[in-house]
GROMACS .gro file of C-alpha atoms in nm:
model
  446
    1UNK     CA    1  15.388   7.456  10.744
    2UNK     CA    2  15.128   7.184  10.809
    3UNK     CA    3  14.972   7.081  10.475
    4UNK     CA    4  14.618   7.063  10.615
    5UNK     CA    5  14.645   7.412  10.769
    6UNK     CA    6  14.777   7.552  10.441
    7UNK     CA    7  14.495   7.383  10.247
    8UNK     CA    8  14.228   7.520  10.483
    9UNK     CA    9  14.370   7.871  10.446
   10UNK     CA   10  14.369   7.835  10.068
   11UNK     CA   11  14.005   7.721  10.061
   12UNK     CA   12  13.899   7.999  10.301
   13UNK     CA   13  14.071   8.264  10.088
   14UNK     CA   14  13.918   8.114   9.776
   15UNK     CA   15  13.563   8.130   9.910
   16UNK     CA   16  13.612   8.486  10.036
   17UNK     CA   17  13.729   8.598   9.692
   18UNK     CA   18  13.474   8.418   9.476
   19UNK     CA   19  13.108   8.469   9.406
   20UNK     CA   20  12.981   8.148   9.565
   21UNK     CA   21  13.003   7.984   9.907
   22UNK     CA   22  12.864   7.632   9.875
   23UNK     CA   23  12.956   7.491  10.214
   24UNK     CA   24  12.651   7.304  10.346
   25UNK     CA   25  12.450   7.375  10.029
   26UNK     CA   26  12.251   7.105   9.851
   27UNK     CA   27  12.366   7.053   9.493
   28UNK     CA   28  12.198   6.819   9.245
   29UNK     CA   29  12.403   6.709   8.948
   30UNK     CA   30  12.229   6.589   8.633
   31UNK     CA   31  12.446   6.333   8.457
   32UNK     CA   32  12.695   6.085   8.603
   33UNK     CA   33  12.939   6.118   8.316
   34UNK     CA   34  13.285   6.268   8.324
   35UNK     CA   35  13.189   6.634   8.373
   36UNK     CA   36  12.913   6.558   8.624
   37UNK     CA   37  13.138   6.346   8.844
   38UNK     CA   38  13.413   6.606   8.822
   39UNK     CA   39  13.175   6.879   8.940
   40UNK     CA   40  13.061   6.649   9.222
   41UNK     CA   41  13.419   6.600   9.342
   42UNK     CA   42  13.493   6.974   9.337
   43UNK     CA   43  13.167   7.064   9.511
   44UNK     CA   44  13.214   6.793   9.775
   45UNK     CA   45  13.571   6.909   9.840
   46UNK     CA   46  13.435   7.258   9.904
   47UNK     CA   47  13.177   7.131  10.153
   48UNK     CA   48  12.854   7.087   9.955
   49UNK     CA   49  12.605   6.801   9.991
   50UNK     CA   50  12.584   6.617   9.660
   51UNK     CA   51  12.306   6.426   9.487
   52UNK     CA   52  12.376   6.273   9.144
   53UNK     CA   53  12.095   6.180   8.906
   54UNK     CA   54  12.136   5.997   8.575
   55UNK     CA   55  11.853   5.882   8.349
   56UNK     CA   56  12.051   5.577   8.238
   57UNK     CA   57  12.067   5.270   8.459
   58UNK     CA   58  12.414   5.192   8.326
   59UNK     CA   59  12.701   5.427   8.411
   60UNK     CA   60  13.059   5.355   8.302
   61UNK     CA   61  13.247   5.509   8.594
   62UNK     CA   62  13.148   5.387   8.940
   63UNK     CA   63  13.267   5.702   9.119
   64UNK     CA   64  12.901   5.808   9.142
   65UNK     CA   65  12.867   5.553   9.425
   66UNK     CA   66  13.072   5.787   9.646
   67UNK     CA   67  12.772   6.022   9.651
   68UNK     CA   68  12.399   5.994   9.714
   69UNK     CA   69  12.257   5.900   9.375
   70UNK     CA   70  11.980   5.764   9.157
   71UNK     CA   71  12.002   5.586   8.823
   72UNK     CA   72  11.738   5.520   8.560
   73UNK     CA   73  11.539   5.840   8.611
   74UNK     CA   74  11.546   6.205   8.713
   75UNK     CA   75  11.306   6.202   9.007
   76UNK     CA   76  11.171   6.500   9.201
   77UNK     CA   77  11.453   6.435   9.449
   78UNK     CA   78  11.662   6.648   9.210
   79UNK     CA   79  11.449   6.948   9.307
   80UNK     CA   80  11.551   6.927   9.674
   81UNK     CA   81  11.852   7.144   9.605
   82UNK     CA   82  11.990   7.496   9.616
   83UNK     CA   83  12.164   7.454   9.280
   84UNK     CA   84  12.151   7.219   8.981
   85UNK     CA   85  12.460   7.150   8.770
   86UNK     CA   86  12.358   7.015   8.428
   87UNK     CA   87  12.589   6.801   8.219
   88UNK     CA   88  12.624   6.926   7.858
   89UNK     CA   89  12.472   6.620   7.691
   90UNK     CA   90  12.138   6.664   7.867
   91UNK     CA   91  11.885   6.859   7.656
   92UNK     CA   92  11.698   7.155   7.802
   93UNK     CA   93  11.364   7.004   7.702
   94UNK     CA   94  11.351   6.725   7.963
   95UNK     CA   95  11.079   6.740   8.227
   96UNK     CA   96  11.304   6.781   8.533
   97UNK     CA   97  11.463   7.093   8.380
   98UNK     CA   98  11.118   7.243   8.324
   99UNK     CA   99  11.022   7.167   8.686
  100UNK     CA  100  11.347   7.317   8.817
  101UNK     CA  101  11.282   7.638   8.624
  102UNK     CA  102  10.926   7.653   8.759
  103UNK     CA  103  11.070   7.614   9.111
  104UNK     CA  104  11.326   7.893   9.044
  105UNK     CA  105  11.620   7.663   9.113
  106UNK     CA  106  11.937   7.797   8.956
  107UNK     CA  107  12.068   7.574   8.675
  108UNK     CA  108  12.427   7.614   8.559
  109UNK     CA  109  12.683   7.423   8.355
  110UNK     CA  110  12.983   7.241   8.497
  111UNK     CA  111  13.196   7.502   8.320
  112UNK     CA  112  13.029   7.794   8.497
  113UNK     CA  113  13.037   7.615   8.832
  114UNK     CA  114  13.411   7.550   8.817
  115UNK     CA  115  13.475   7.908   8.707
  116UNK     CA  116  13.347   8.041   9.040
  117UNK     CA  117  13.643   7.883   9.219
  118UNK     CA  118  13.946   8.010   9.031
  119UNK     CA  119  14.108   8.352   9.026
  120UNK     CA  120  14.329   8.260   8.729
  121UNK     CA  121  14.277   8.389   8.373
  122UNK     CA  122  14.036   8.187   8.160
  123UNK     CA  123  14.050   8.166   7.781
  124UNK     CA  124  13.744   8.026   7.604
  125UNK     CA  125  13.746   7.900   7.245
  126UNK     CA  126  13.438   7.792   7.051
  127UNK     CA  127  13.341   7.726   6.690
  128UNK     CA  128  13.192   7.452   6.475
  129UNK     CA  129  13.530   7.320   6.359
  130UNK     CA  130  13.891   7.347   6.473
  131UNK     CA  131  13.831   7.398   6.846
  132UNK     CA  132  14.043   7.110   6.973
  133UNK     CA  133  14.339   7.184   6.747
  134UNK     CA  134  14.333   7.551   6.850
  135UNK     CA  135  14.307   7.493   7.225
  136UNK     CA  136  14.586   7.234   7.205
  137UNK     CA  137  14.806   7.485   7.023
  138UNK     CA  138  14.730   7.770   7.265
  139UNK     CA  139  14.792   7.542   7.563
  140UNK     CA  140  15.127   7.425   7.427
  141UNK     CA  141  15.239   7.783   7.357
  142UNK     CA  142  15.164   7.881   7.716
  143UNK     CA  143  15.348   7.575   7.850
  144UNK     CA  144  15.647   7.657   7.630
  145UNK     CA  145  15.643   8.010   7.775
  146UNK     CA  146  15.649   7.881   8.134
  147UNK     CA  147  15.284   7.913   8.235
  148UNK     CA  148  15.100   7.649   8.439
  149UNK     CA  149  14.855   7.610   8.153
  150UNK     CA  150  14.556   7.383   8.216
  151UNK     CA  151  14.368   7.249   7.914
  152UNK     CA  152  14.003   7.160   7.973
  153UNK     CA  153  13.639   7.173   7.873
  154UNK     CA  154  13.499   6.993   7.570
  155UNK     CA  155  13.845   6.858   7.489
  156UNK     CA  156  13.773   6.574   7.736
  157UNK     CA  157  13.917   6.714   8.060
  158UNK     CA  158  13.648   6.869   8.282
  159UNK     CA  159  13.719   7.224   8.394
  160UNK     CA  160  13.633   7.115   8.750
  161UNK     CA  161  13.923   6.867   8.747
  162UNK     CA  162  14.167   7.145   8.665
  163UNK     CA  163  14.023   7.388   8.919
  164UNK     CA  164  14.042   7.123   9.192
  165UNK     CA  165  14.402   7.052   9.092
  166UNK     CA  166  14.481   7.424   9.105
  167UNK     CA  167  14.326   7.456   9.454
  168UNK     CA  168  14.510   7.155   9.594
  169UNK     CA  169  14.852   7.234   9.448
  170UNK     CA  170  14.847   7.614   9.447
  171UNK     CA  171  14.974   7.748   9.114
  172UNK     CA  172  15.139   8.086   9.071
  173UNK     CA  173  15.114   8.111   8.690
  174UNK     CA  174  14.797   7.915   8.622
  175UNK     CA  175  14.594   7.990   8.312
  176UNK     CA  176  14.290   7.792   8.195
  177UNK     CA  177  14.242   7.718   7.825
  178UNK     CA  178  13.888   7.592   7.759
  179UNK     CA  179  13.726   7.436   7.456
  180UNK     CA  180  13.360   7.540   7.476
  181UNK     CA  181  13.088   7.355   7.287
  182UNK     CA  182  12.744   7.501   7.218
  183UNK     CA  183  12.602   7.253   7.470
  184UNK     CA  184  12.833   7.391   7.741
  185UNK     CA  185  12.749   7.751   7.656
  186UNK     CA  186  12.373   7.695   7.693
  187UNK     CA  187  12.376   7.724   8.073
  188UNK     CA  188  12.691   7.934   8.111
  189UNK     CA  189  12.610   8.296   8.192
  190UNK     CA  190  12.847   8.416   8.464
  191UNK     CA  191  13.181   8.267   8.362
  192UNK     CA  192  13.437   8.546   8.334
  193UNK     CA  193  13.666   8.507   8.034
  194UNK     CA  194  13.982   8.710   7.984
  195UNK     CA  195  13.989   8.620   7.614
  196UNK     CA  196  13.716   8.466   7.399
  197UNK     CA  197  13.751   8.328   7.048
  198UNK     CA  198  13.500   8.215   6.783
  199UNK     CA  199  13.669   8.021   6.504
  200UNK     CA  200  13.374   7.969   6.269
  201UNK     CA  201  13.006   7.880   6.261
  202UNK     CA  202  12.847   7.628   6.025
  203UNK     CA  203  12.534   7.415   6.038
  204UNK     CA  204  12.580   7.162   6.318
  205UNK     CA  205  12.382   6.995   6.597
  206UNK     CA  206  12.051   7.078   6.428
  207UNK     CA  207  11.903   6.774   6.604
  208UNK     CA  208  11.953   6.969   6.930
  209UNK     CA  209  11.838   7.316   6.818
  210UNK     CA  210  11.512   7.428   6.660
  211UNK     CA  211  11.695   7.595   6.373
  212UNK     CA  212  12.035   7.723   6.261
  213UNK     CA  213  11.974   8.067   6.413
  214UNK     CA  214  11.927   7.913   6.760
  215UNK     CA  215  12.261   7.736   6.720
  216UNK     CA  216  12.430   8.060   6.608
  217UNK     CA  217  12.294   8.254   6.906
  218UNK     CA  218  12.415   7.982   7.144
  219UNK     CA  219  12.767   8.010   7.004
  220UNK     CA  220  12.753   8.390   7.031
  221UNK     CA  221  12.681   8.361   7.405
  222UNK     CA  222  13.057   8.359   7.452
  223UNK     CA  223  13.049   8.737   7.388
  224UNK     CA  224  12.844   8.789   7.704
  225UNK     CA  225  13.118   8.621   7.909
  226UNK     CA  226  13.356   8.912   7.843
  227UNK     CA  227  13.361   9.251   8.012
  228UNK     CA  228  13.481   9.577   7.858
  229UNK     CA  229  13.844   9.527   7.962
  230UNK     CA  230  13.873   9.187   7.792
  231UNK     CA  231  13.843   9.094   7.429
  232UNK     CA  232  13.700   8.854   7.175
  233UNK     CA  233  13.872   8.758   6.853
  234UNK     CA  234  13.676   8.612   6.564
  235UNK     CA  235  13.733   8.484   6.212
  236UNK     CA  236  13.641   8.761   5.970
  237UNK     CA  237  13.661   8.513   5.681
  238UNK     CA  238  13.355   8.335   5.820
  239UNK     CA  239  13.034   8.462   5.657
  240UNK     CA  240  12.812   8.410   5.963
  241UNK     CA  241  13.054   8.587   6.196
  242UNK     CA  242  13.097   8.881   5.959
  243UNK     CA  243  12.721   8.930   5.966
  244UNK     CA  244  12.664   8.871   6.338
  245UNK     CA  245  12.964   9.021   6.520
  246UNK     CA  246  12.932   9.396   6.598
  247UNK     CA  247  13.176   9.588   6.379
  248UNK     CA  248  13.459   9.792   6.532
  249UNK     CA  249  13.406   9.632   6.872
  250UNK     CA  250  13.600   9.306   6.857
  251UNK     CA  251  13.925   9.187   6.702
  252UNK     CA  252  13.905   8.997   6.370
  253UNK     CA  253  14.162   8.746   6.250
  254UNK     CA  254  14.223   8.586   5.911
  255UNK     CA  255  14.441   8.302   5.786
  256UNK     CA  256  14.703   8.542   5.646
  257UNK     CA  257  14.777   8.668   5.999
  258UNK     CA  258  15.012   8.374   6.052
  259UNK     CA  259  15.259   8.551   5.820
  260UNK     CA  260  15.387   8.724   6.135
  261UNK     CA  261  15.579   8.408   6.228
  262UNK     CA  262  15.925   8.364   6.082
  263UNK     CA  263  15.918   7.997   5.984
  264UNK     CA  264  15.829   7.826   5.660
  265UNK     CA  265  15.481   7.674   5.674
  266UNK     CA  266  15.632   7.356   5.527
  267UNK     CA  267  15.801   7.310   5.866
  268UNK     CA  268  15.461   7.291   6.037
  269UNK     CA  269  15.286   6.953   6.051
  270UNK     CA  270  14.939   7.110   6.065
  271UNK     CA  271  14.830   7.105   5.701
  272UNK     CA  272  14.555   7.290   5.517
  273UNK     CA  273  14.411   7.640   5.507
  274UNK     CA  274  14.177   7.556   5.796
  275UNK     CA  275  14.478   7.484   6.018
  276UNK     CA  276  14.648   7.804   5.904
  277UNK     CA  277  14.332   7.979   6.023
  278UNK     CA  278  14.354   7.794   6.356
  279UNK     CA  279  14.716   7.904   6.394
  280UNK     CA  280  14.616   8.265   6.324
  281UNK     CA  281  14.348   8.242   6.594
  282UNK     CA  282  14.603   8.108   6.842
  283UNK     CA  283  14.842   8.392   6.758
  284UNK     CA  284  14.564   8.644   6.821
  285UNK     CA  285  14.489   8.488   7.160
  286UNK     CA  286  14.844   8.472   7.294
  287UNK     CA  287  14.926   8.821   7.166
  288UNK     CA  288  14.753   8.964   7.474
  289UNK     CA  289  15.015   8.797   7.693
  290UNK     CA  290  15.322   8.932   7.508
  291UNK     CA  291  15.471   8.586   7.464
  292UNK     CA  292  15.814   8.578   7.302
  293UNK     CA  293  15.790   8.488   6.932
  294UNK     CA  294  16.056   8.218   6.984
  295UNK     CA  295  15.822   8.026   7.216
  296UNK     CA  296  15.549   8.043   6.952
  297UNK     CA  297  15.774   7.929   6.670
  298UNK     CA  298  15.922   7.645   6.877
  299UNK     CA  299  15.572   7.522   6.956
  300UNK     CA  300  15.462   7.534   6.593
  301UNK     CA  301  15.765   7.332   6.485
  302UNK     CA  302  15.696   7.062   6.745
  303UNK     CA  303  15.318   7.028   6.736
  304UNK     CA  304  15.168   6.730   6.556
  305UNK     CA  305  14.816   6.685   6.416
  306UNK     CA  306  14.576   6.539   6.668
  307UNK     CA  307  14.456   6.184   6.621
  308UNK     CA  308  14.175   6.149   6.363
  309UNK     CA  309  14.234   6.503   6.232
  310UNK     CA  310  14.422   6.475   5.902
  311UNK     CA  311  14.638   6.220   6.081
  312UNK     CA  312  14.904   6.058   5.865
  313UNK     CA  313  14.867   5.680   5.892
  314UNK     CA  314  15.114   5.520   5.650
  315UNK     CA  315  15.235   5.506   5.292
  316UNK     CA  316  15.139   5.191   5.100
  317UNK     CA  317  15.283   5.132   4.753
  318UNK     CA  318  15.346   5.503   4.719
  319UNK     CA  319  14.997   5.601   4.838
  320UNK     CA  320  14.991   5.831   5.144
  321UNK     CA  321  14.701   5.743   5.376
  322UNK     CA  322  14.534   5.999   5.604
  323UNK     CA  323  14.272   5.952   5.876
  324UNK     CA  324  14.037   6.251   5.910
  325UNK     CA  325  13.754   6.066   6.086
  326UNK     CA  326  13.684   6.375   6.300
  327UNK     CA  327  13.544   6.541   5.985
  328UNK     CA  328  13.183   6.479   6.087
  329UNK     CA  329  13.031   6.761   5.880
  330UNK     CA  330  13.062   6.882   5.524
  331UNK     CA  331  13.266   7.193   5.612
  332UNK     CA  332  13.543   6.995   5.783
  333UNK     CA  333  13.540   6.737   5.501
  334UNK     CA  334  13.594   7.011   5.241
  335UNK     CA  335  13.876   7.155   5.453
  336UNK     CA  336  14.040   6.811   5.452
  337UNK     CA  337  14.019   6.785   5.074
  338UNK     CA  338  14.164   7.134   5.029
  339UNK     CA  339  14.459   7.051   5.256
  340UNK     CA  340  14.624   6.852   4.975
  341UNK     CA  341  14.772   7.020   4.670
  342UNK     CA  342  14.905   6.876   4.344
  343UNK     CA  343  14.798   6.517   4.423
  344UNK     CA  344  14.489   6.319   4.332
  345UNK     CA  345  14.262   6.214   4.616
  346UNK     CA  346  14.064   5.897   4.665
  347UNK     CA  347  13.821   5.983   4.945
  348UNK     CA  348  13.593   5.776   5.167
  349UNK     CA  349  13.269   5.956   5.256
  350UNK     CA  350  12.967   5.837   5.454
  351UNK     CA  351  12.799   5.750   5.780
  352UNK     CA  352  12.503   5.950   5.909
  353UNK     CA  353  12.469   6.273   5.711
  354UNK     CA  354  12.318   6.585   5.863
  355UNK     CA  355  11.980   6.704   5.746
  356UNK     CA  356  11.973   6.868   5.402
  357UNK     CA  357  12.343   6.796   5.334
  358UNK     CA  358  12.438   6.884   4.976
  359UNK     CA  359  12.767   6.709   4.907
  360UNK     CA  360  12.772   6.792   4.537
  361UNK     CA  361  12.763   7.169   4.581
  362UNK     CA  362  13.012   7.142   4.867
  363UNK     CA  363  13.285   6.961   4.674
  364UNK     CA  364  13.218   7.065   4.314
  365UNK     CA  365  13.497   7.326   4.331
  366UNK     CA  366  13.747   7.054   4.431
  367UNK     CA  367  13.649   6.825   4.143
  368UNK     CA  368  13.989   6.848   3.976
  369UNK     CA  369  14.153   6.701   4.287
  370UNK     CA  370  13.923   6.402   4.337
  371UNK     CA  371  13.988   6.082   4.142
  372UNK     CA  372  13.732   5.858   4.314
  373UNK     CA  373  13.476   5.869   4.597
  374UNK     CA  374  13.392   5.558   4.797
  375UNK     CA  375  13.057   5.606   4.975
  376UNK     CA  376  12.941   5.395   5.267
  377UNK     CA  377  12.691   5.367   5.550
  378UNK     CA  378  12.335   5.468   5.620
  379UNK     CA  379  12.360   5.789   5.418
  380UNK     CA  380  12.602   5.646   5.163
  381UNK     CA  381  12.342   5.564   4.899
  382UNK     CA  382  12.201   5.918   4.925
  383UNK     CA  383  12.552   6.064   4.894
  384UNK     CA  384  12.622   5.839   4.596
  385UNK     CA  385  12.304   5.953   4.421
  386UNK     CA  386  12.398   6.314   4.498
  387UNK     CA  387  12.747   6.283   4.347
  388UNK     CA  388  12.736   6.024   4.068
  389UNK     CA  389  12.644   6.273   3.794
  390UNK     CA  390  12.977   6.455   3.826
  391UNK     CA  391  13.216   6.226   4.014
  392UNK     CA  392  13.349   5.875   3.976
  393UNK     CA  393  13.204   5.701   4.281
  394UNK     CA  394  13.061   5.379   4.421
  395UNK     CA  395  12.845   5.281   4.717
  396UNK     CA  396  12.915   4.998   4.962
  397UNK     CA  397  12.712   4.973   5.281
  398UNK     CA  398  12.989   4.825   5.498
  399UNK     CA  399  13.273   5.057   5.597
  400UNK     CA  400  13.541   4.791   5.540
  401UNK     CA  401  13.410   4.724   5.187
  402UNK     CA  402  13.421   5.096   5.109
  403UNK     CA  403  13.781   5.119   5.232
  404UNK     CA  404  13.887   4.820   5.023
  405UNK     CA  405  13.714   4.963   4.715
  406UNK     CA  406  13.898   5.292   4.767
  407UNK     CA  407  14.230   5.109   4.796
  408UNK     CA  408  14.174   4.937   4.461
  409UNK     CA  409  14.142   5.280   4.295
  410UNK     CA  410  14.474   5.411   4.431
  411UNK     CA  411  14.789   5.453   4.228
  412UNK     CA  412  15.138   5.562   4.327
  413UNK     CA  413  15.156   5.923   4.455
  414UNK     CA  414  14.780   5.940   4.520
  415UNK     CA  415  14.628   6.038   4.855
  416UNK     CA  416  14.384   5.800   5.027
  417UNK     CA  417  14.173   6.011   5.261
  418UNK     CA  418  13.908   5.911   5.511
  419UNK     CA  419  13.715   6.235   5.559
  420UNK     CA  420  13.354   6.118   5.597
  421UNK     CA  421  13.159   6.443   5.627
  422UNK     CA  422  12.910   6.252   5.842
  423UNK     CA  423  12.855   6.129   6.196
  424UNK     CA  424  12.980   5.779   6.272
  425UNK     CA  425  12.694   5.633   6.475
  426UNK     CA  426  12.544   5.409   6.207
  427UNK     CA  427  12.833   5.161   6.230
  428UNK     CA  428  13.061   5.292   6.506
  429UNK     CA  429  13.036   5.421   6.862
  430UNK     CA  430  13.225   5.743   6.779
  431UNK     CA  431  13.447   5.910   6.522
  432UNK     CA  432  13.739   5.775   6.728
  433UNK     CA  433  13.612   5.419   6.687
  434UNK     CA  434  13.571   5.477   6.312
  435UNK     CA  435  13.920   5.623   6.278
  436UNK     CA  436  14.079   5.340   6.475
  437UNK     CA  437  13.897   5.085   6.259
  438UNK     CA  438  14.029   5.257   5.948
  439UNK     CA  439  14.386   5.253   6.080
  440UNK     CA  440  14.353   4.886   6.173
  441UNK     CA  441  14.255   4.802   5.815
  442UNK     CA  442  14.547   5.004   5.674
  443UNK     CA  443  14.804   4.867   5.920
  444UNK     CA  444  14.686   4.515   5.834
  445UNK     CA  445  14.799   4.575   5.476
  446UNK     CA  446  15.158   4.667   5.564
   0.00000   0.00000   0.00000
């Protein structure tokens, strides 16, 4: 059969069976980043007229030049549209969003937009911590079981990329596994999930939301993306979720649920109680699909920790070094500390702390494990003052100085752990940049 004829038939059938026909429609896309450009490519492929608007005058990827565009502002040209797709990093408070709402122009997320154009099952996973590890695990289990599993969302692969791939190739056993951030959930109302999962909720992104309750309610929007025939699983060991999730309506999970697998946890590279909880969540998700336990166990034996998430770096003079730069809040930092038993920890903490962070109360219960704390960065002096009454610690502004000070404190069989509990933006472009810098210092010593 002629490829072009087959493709046209596929697109026609898709439009007939979905909620949205965008051929000839005007679509404005706010943000020329990865998700915005991905939505533009999908929409253009399906026949829409695209206008891209980015408030920055510097855009990394030049693919925006393939579409009508503006840089450096969001002008009223954005309002000449039937639909606006908003990138997740753009706050709802900007003027053009207010004008669009006043003009009754529909505003949706890239996630919701892509969801209109797939008939395949969609799994959505959210939470303050552990999302990426869990979606990676679920995706690998499905691949092991023979599904055409497509990992996307906040993990760094736009959902629109995967939907466009699915349309072009034609997949018989496609299933979409999405990591959903609170930013993505803000303007996602009509996405239809087959399974939803909330791992946990802790104070995060309070620079974006008016208060913690607003953040909680944004996370809970995932519930509204499920109909009566589908289900949500949630962590019943999380205090916020226990209080907020309607009882007897959804399916709870707990860390102990992973006891259903028949392998020793020592055979699994994912360390710590928080990762056991992530594994339990993944088991709850794939249970709906009756996947053979052998596929699950094979995946668990093979999976490795993701980069910058309790990542083993090296052993130097008997000291095991771990990079947990992704621990950008107190909760994930504490989880990193608790992942290690029977060994003393020298930990590097610092960067840009979140508002009202209380490090002392957070780690007091782990005091017996911690030999020394090396504080650094913009919030490092505050953290040092917070901890010095009960912990052996020192403050150095520069990250490299803090790492070297931590190394001096290490003895054979100790653990050296970078688990900052803070954002990285005071000295680095991202947690990835911070983690790579840490590894570079360590590798330079070997």
